[in-house]
Amino acid sequence: PVEVHYNTIDTNIFKPTPSDFRERYGLQDKIIVLGVANVWDERKGLDDFYKLAQMLDERYAIVLVGLSKEQMKALPKNICGIQRTNSPQELAAIYTAADVFFNPTYEDNYPTVSLEAQACGTHVVCYDVGGCKETLKRSDSKVIRVGDIDNMLRIITDKEVDV
């Protein structure tokens, strides 16, 4: 017999977590599009965030967690970069502060970042690759074609978001 055991997350940590994240980063009046990776590179979709940043107007801010020092220096104006969080609880607070979590990975098996974001009350948009769509548990989370930045833009801008 074969049993499938999916990766899990600690829902005692990854849950809606109020914080002053928006105030600390000056994002109170922005619609936050969040991305989180241990290492950001082309495979994880960093270039897709740069393309999306060019398409969004001043109402939006992209927040990327997990950037290197070199990547932080090269960020466009509407991308807020964070190297690392100090704790899983801090990461949960960032997920909670976001309006949408975008996971543009080009290869992954079963990304726990999508599980973490949803557990914190944030809907997810991810590419249809690997086991990404299997992580979508919320009815407002969506899977899109790999590299379909135009559809991501439509999803973000068509959705009414209270900030």
PDB file of C-alpha atoms in Angstrom:
ATOM      1  CA  PRO A   1       0.000   0.000   0.000  1.00  0.00           C
ATOM      2  CA  VAL A   2       1.093   3.546  -0.768  1.00  0.00           C
ATOM      3  CA  GLU A   3       0.110   6.459   1.418  1.00  0.00           C
ATOM      4  CA  VAL A   4       0.519  10.116   0.531  1.00  0.00           C
ATOM      5  CA  HIS A   5       1.445  12.416   3.372  1.00  0.00           C
ATOM      6  CA  TYR A   6       1.407  16.070   2.388  1.00  0.00           C
ATOM      7  CA  ASN A   7       3.711  18.594   3.974  1.00  0.00           C
ATOM      8  CA  THR A   8       1.984  20.420   6.781  1.00  0.00           C
ATOM      9  CA  ILE A   9       2.478  23.708   8.552  1.00  0.00           C
ATOM     10  CA  ASP A  10       2.121  24.697  12.181  1.00  0.00           C
ATOM     11  CA  THR A  11      -1.268  26.400  12.349  1.00  0.00           C
ATOM     12  CA  ASN A  12      -0.482  27.512  15.904  1.00  0.00           C
ATOM     13  CA  ILE A  13       2.040  29.853  14.264  1.00  0.00           C
ATOM     14  CA  PHE A  14       0.594  30.406  10.789  1.00  0.00           C
ATOM     15  CA  LYS A  15      -2.750  31.991  11.544  1.00  0.00           C
ATOM     16  CA  PRO A  16      -4.125  35.534  11.200  1.00  0.00           C
ATOM     17  CA  THR A  17      -1.578  37.613  13.109  1.00  0.00           C
ATOM     18  CA  PRO A  18      -2.234  41.342  13.530  1.00  0.00           C
ATOM     19  CA  SER A  19       0.829  43.603  13.483  1.00  0.00           C
ATOM     20  CA  ASP A  20       2.103  47.055  12.638  1.00  0.00           C
ATOM     21  CA  PHE A  21       3.799  45.791   9.461  1.00  0.00           C
ATOM     22  CA  ARG A  22       1.985  48.227   7.157  1.00  0.00           C
ATOM     23  CA  GLU A  23       2.849  51.193   9.366  1.00  0.00           C
ATOM     24  CA  ARG A  24       6.515  50.197   9.806  1.00  0.00           C
ATOM     25  CA  TYR A  25       6.998  50.007   6.047  1.00  0.00           C
ATOM     26  CA  GLY A  26       4.767  52.941   5.079  1.00  0.00           C
ATOM     27  CA  LEU A  27       2.267  50.721   3.259  1.00  0.00           C
ATOM     28  CA  GLN A  28      -0.944  51.739   5.038  1.00  0.00           C
ATOM     29  CA  ASP A  29      -2.698  52.891   1.867  1.00  0.00           C
ATOM     30  CA  LYS A  30      -1.258  50.258  -0.489  1.00  0.00           C
ATOM     31  CA  ILE A  31      -2.594  47.008  -1.864  1.00  0.00           C
ATOM     32  CA  ILE A  32       0.174  44.565  -0.941  1.00  0.00           C
ATOM     33  CA  VAL A  33       1.207  41.765  -3.290  1.00  0.00           C
ATOM     34  CA  LEU A  34       3.490  39.457  -1.325  1.00  0.00           C
ATOM     35  CA  GLY A  35       6.117  36.964  -2.413  1.00  0.00           C
ATOM     36  CA  VAL A  36       8.218  34.764  -0.124  1.00  0.00           C
ATOM     37  CA  ALA A  37      11.144  32.498  -1.006  1.00  0.00           C
ATOM     38  CA  ASN A  38      14.167  31.116   0.777  1.00  0.00           C
ATOM     39  CA  VAL A  39      16.291  32.101  -2.227  1.00  0.00           C
ATOM     40  CA  TRP A  40      14.981  34.371  -4.982  1.00  0.00           C
ATOM     41  CA  ASP A  41      16.114  33.532  -8.510  1.00  0.00           C
ATOM     42  CA  GLU A  42      14.692  33.123 -11.999  1.00  0.00           C
ATOM     43  CA  ARG A  43      13.334  29.664 -11.110  1.00  0.00           C
ATOM     44  CA  LYS A  44      11.350  31.128  -8.208  1.00  0.00           C
ATOM     45  CA  GLY A  45       9.835  33.832 -10.420  1.00  0.00           C
ATOM     46  CA  LEU A  46      11.790  36.916  -9.348  1.00  0.00           C
ATOM     47  CA  ASP A  47      11.764  38.281 -12.912  1.00  0.00           C
ATOM     48  CA  ASP A  48       7.974  37.912 -12.981  1.00  0.00           C
ATOM     49  CA  PHE A  49       7.700  40.144  -9.921  1.00  0.00           C
ATOM     50  CA  TYR A  50       9.850  42.750 -11.705  1.00  0.00           C
ATOM     51  CA  LYS A  51       7.519  42.581 -14.739  1.00  0.00           C
ATOM     52  CA  LEU A  52       4.455  42.853 -12.508  1.00  0.00           C
ATOM     53  CA  ALA A  53       5.981  45.861 -10.708  1.00  0.00           C
ATOM     54  CA  GLN A  54       6.232  47.685 -14.053  1.00  0.00           C
ATOM     55  CA  MET A  55       2.535  47.058 -14.702  1.00  0.00           C
ATOM     56  CA  LEU A  56       1.114  48.152 -11.333  1.00  0.00           C
ATOM     57  CA  ASP A  57       0.279  51.744 -10.477  1.00  0.00           C
ATOM     58  CA  GLU A  58       1.022  53.617  -7.256  1.00  0.00           C
ATOM     59  CA  ARG A  59      -1.903  52.036  -5.401  1.00  0.00           C
ATOM     60  CA  TYR A  60       0.080  48.794  -5.205  1.00  0.00           C
ATOM     61  CA  ALA A  61       3.241  47.675  -3.457  1.00  0.00           C
ATOM     62  CA  ILE A  62       5.056  44.406  -3.914  1.00  0.00           C
ATOM     63  CA  VAL A  63       6.743  43.004  -0.815  1.00  0.00           C
ATOM     64  CA  LEU A  64       9.376  40.299  -1.303  1.00  0.00           C
ATOM     65  CA  VAL A  65      10.797  38.346   1.624  1.00  0.00           C
ATOM     66  CA  GLY A  66      14.028  36.382   1.286  1.00  0.00           C
ATOM     67  CA  LEU A  67      16.126  38.664  -0.923  1.00  0.00           C
ATOM     68  CA  SER A  68      19.913  38.864  -0.873  1.00  0.00           C
ATOM     69  CA  LYS A  69      21.725  42.132  -0.097  1.00  0.00           C
ATOM     70  CA  GLU A  70      22.576  42.523  -3.793  1.00  0.00           C
ATOM     71  CA  GLN A  71      18.949  41.980  -4.842  1.00  0.00           C
ATOM     72  CA  MET A  72      17.789  44.528  -2.263  1.00  0.00           C
ATOM     73  CA  LYS A  73      20.006  47.205  -3.830  1.00  0.00           C
ATOM     74  CA  ALA A  74      18.541  46.642  -7.311  1.00  0.00           C
ATOM     75  CA  LEU A  75      14.835  46.762  -6.403  1.00  0.00           C
ATOM     76  CA  PRO A  76      12.428  49.024  -8.294  1.00  0.00           C
ATOM     77  CA  LYS A  77      10.704  51.747  -6.267  1.00  0.00           C
ATOM     78  CA  ASN A  78       7.431  49.863  -5.840  1.00  0.00           C
ATOM     79  CA  ILE A  79       9.041  46.699  -4.456  1.00  0.00           C
ATOM     80  CA  CYS A  80       9.745  46.574  -0.730  1.00  0.00           C
ATOM     81  CA  GLY A  81      12.475  44.054   0.025  1.00  0.00           C
ATOM     82  CA  ILE A  82      13.086  42.148   3.212  1.00  0.00           C
ATOM     83  CA  GLN A  83      16.103  39.889   3.568  1.00  0.00           C
ATOM     84  CA  ARG A  84      14.920  37.544   6.271  1.00  0.00           C
ATOM     85  CA  THR A  85      12.340  37.503   8.998  1.00  0.00           C
ATOM     86  CA  ASN A  86      13.381  37.076  12.620  1.00  0.00           C
ATOM     87  CA  SER A  87      10.825  34.381  13.373  1.00  0.00           C
ATOM     88  CA  PRO A  88       7.965  32.344  11.910  1.00  0.00           C
ATOM     89  CA  GLN A  89       5.607  34.601  13.892  1.00  0.00           C
ATOM     90  CA  GLU A  90       6.967  37.673  12.086  1.00  0.00           C
ATOM     91  CA  LEU A  91       6.449  35.913   8.771  1.00  0.00           C
ATOM     92  CA  ALA A  92       2.857  35.084   9.778  1.00  0.00           C
ATOM     93  CA  ALA A  93       2.284  38.782  10.500  1.00  0.00           C
ATOM     94  CA  ILE A  94       3.580  39.691   7.025  1.00  0.00           C
ATOM     95  CA  TYR A  95       1.337  37.096   5.372  1.00  0.00           C
ATOM     96  CA  THR A  96      -1.607  38.509   7.324  1.00  0.00           C
ATOM     97  CA  ALA A  97      -0.828  42.092   6.273  1.00  0.00           C
ATOM     98  CA  ALA A  98      -0.770  41.180   2.571  1.00  0.00           C
ATOM     99  CA  ASP A  99      -3.790  41.453   0.307  1.00  0.00           C
ATOM    100  CA  VAL A 100      -2.666  38.688  -2.040  1.00  0.00           C
ATOM    101  CA  PHE A 101       0.179  36.182  -2.056  1.00  0.00           C
ATOM    102  CA  PHE A 102       1.710  35.520  -5.480  1.00  0.00           C
ATOM    103  CA  ASN A 103       3.768  32.356  -5.911  1.00  0.00           C
ATOM    104  CA  PRO A 104       5.264  32.553  -9.424  1.00  0.00           C
ATOM    105  CA  THR A 105       7.549  29.553  -9.038  1.00  0.00           C
ATOM    106  CA  TYR A 106       8.502  27.745 -12.230  1.00  0.00           C
ATOM    107  CA  GLU A 107       9.222  24.492 -10.423  1.00  0.00           C
ATOM    108  CA  ASP A 108       8.084  23.250  -7.071  1.00  0.00           C
ATOM    109  CA  ASN A 109       6.630  20.127  -5.590  1.00  0.00           C
ATOM    110  CA  TYR A 110       4.265  21.224  -2.805  1.00  0.00           C
ATOM    111  CA  PRO A 111       5.097  24.763  -1.674  1.00  0.00           C
ATOM    112  CA  THR A 112       4.418  25.354   1.989  1.00  0.00           C
ATOM    113  CA  VAL A 113       4.521  29.148   1.478  1.00  0.00           C
ATOM    114  CA  SER A 114       1.116  28.927  -0.179  1.00  0.00           C
ATOM    115  CA  LEU A 115      -0.217  26.911   2.764  1.00  0.00           C
ATOM    116  CA  GLU A 116       1.224  29.441   5.213  1.00  0.00           C
ATOM    117  CA  ALA A 117      -0.298  32.433   3.404  1.00  0.00           C
ATOM    118  CA  GLN A 118      -3.753  30.877   3.266  1.00  0.00           C
ATOM    119  CA  ALA A 119      -3.590  29.870   6.935  1.00  0.00           C
ATOM    120  CA  CYS A 120      -2.942  33.545   7.711  1.00  0.00           C
ATOM    121  CA  GLY A 121      -6.083  34.566   5.820  1.00  0.00           C
ATOM    122  CA  THR A 122      -4.472  35.673   2.545  1.00  0.00           C
ATOM    123  CA  HIS A 123      -5.602  34.312  -0.794  1.00  0.00           C
ATOM    124  CA  VAL A 124      -2.982  32.891  -3.149  1.00  0.00           C
ATOM    125  CA  VAL A 125      -2.352  33.041  -6.868  1.00  0.00           C
ATOM    126  CA  CYS A 126       0.162  30.511  -8.159  1.00  0.00           C
ATOM    127  CA  TYR A 127       1.380  29.047 -11.397  1.00  0.00           C
ATOM    128  CA  ASP A 128       0.079  25.670 -12.542  1.00  0.00           C
ATOM    129  CA  VAL A 129       3.326  23.825 -11.934  1.00  0.00           C
ATOM    130  CA  GLY A 130       4.247  20.814  -9.826  1.00  0.00           C
ATOM    131  CA  GLY A 131       1.988  20.447  -6.815  1.00  0.00           C
ATOM    132  CA  CYS A 132       1.219  24.152  -6.475  1.00  0.00           C
ATOM    133  CA  LYS A 133      -2.472  23.887  -7.256  1.00  0.00           C
ATOM    134  CA  GLU A 134      -2.817  21.070  -4.719  1.00  0.00           C
ATOM    135  CA  THR A 135      -1.930  23.597  -1.999  1.00  0.00           C
ATOM    136  CA  LEU A 136      -4.883  25.867  -2.792  1.00  0.00           C
ATOM    137  CA  LYS A 137      -7.506  25.367  -0.114  1.00  0.00           C
ATOM    138  CA  ARG A 138      -9.331  28.720  -0.164  1.00  0.00           C
ATOM    139  CA  SER A 139     -12.092  29.318  -2.707  1.00  0.00           C
ATOM    140  CA  ASP A 140     -10.611  32.735  -3.546  1.00  0.00           C
ATOM    141  CA  SER A 141      -7.158  31.301  -4.339  1.00  0.00           C
ATOM    142  CA  LYS A 142      -6.373  30.772  -8.011  1.00  0.00           C
ATOM    143  CA  VAL A 143      -4.024  28.890 -10.279  1.00  0.00           C
ATOM    144  CA  ILE A 144      -2.876  30.494 -13.536  1.00  0.00           C
ATOM    145  CA  ARG A 145      -0.800  29.469 -16.534  1.00  0.00           C
ATOM    146  CA  VAL A 146       2.959  29.591 -15.980  1.00  0.00           C
ATOM    147  CA  GLY A 147       4.319  33.032 -16.842  1.00  0.00           C
ATOM    148  CA  ASP A 148       0.868  34.611 -17.328  1.00  0.00           C
ATOM    149  CA  ILE A 149       1.657  38.000 -15.780  1.00  0.00           C
ATOM    150  CA  ASP A 150      -1.240  39.628 -17.666  1.00  0.00           C
ATOM    151  CA  ASN A 151      -3.712  37.309 -15.945  1.00  0.00           C
ATOM    152  CA  MET A 152      -2.068  37.960 -12.585  1.00  0.00           C
ATOM    153  CA  LEU A 153      -2.449  41.684 -13.179  1.00  0.00           C
ATOM    154  CA  ARG A 154      -6.126  41.200 -14.044  1.00  0.00           C
ATOM    155  CA  ILE A 155      -6.731  39.137 -10.906  1.00  0.00           C
ATOM    156  CA  ILE A 156      -5.084  41.757  -8.694  1.00  0.00           C
ATOM    157  CA  THR A 157      -6.691  44.816 -10.233  1.00  0.00           C
ATOM    158  CA  ASP A 158     -10.182  43.347 -10.690  1.00  0.00           C
ATOM    159  CA  LYS A 159     -10.429  42.303  -7.073  1.00  0.00           C
ATOM    160  CA  GLU A 160     -11.882  44.835  -4.691  1.00  0.00           C
ATOM    161  CA  VAL A 161      -9.509  44.961  -1.733  1.00  0.00           C
ATOM    162  CA  ASP A 162     -10.014  46.945   1.462  1.00  0.00           C
ATOM    163  CA  VAL A 163      -6.781  48.443   2.777  1.00  0.00           C
TER     164      VAL A 163
END
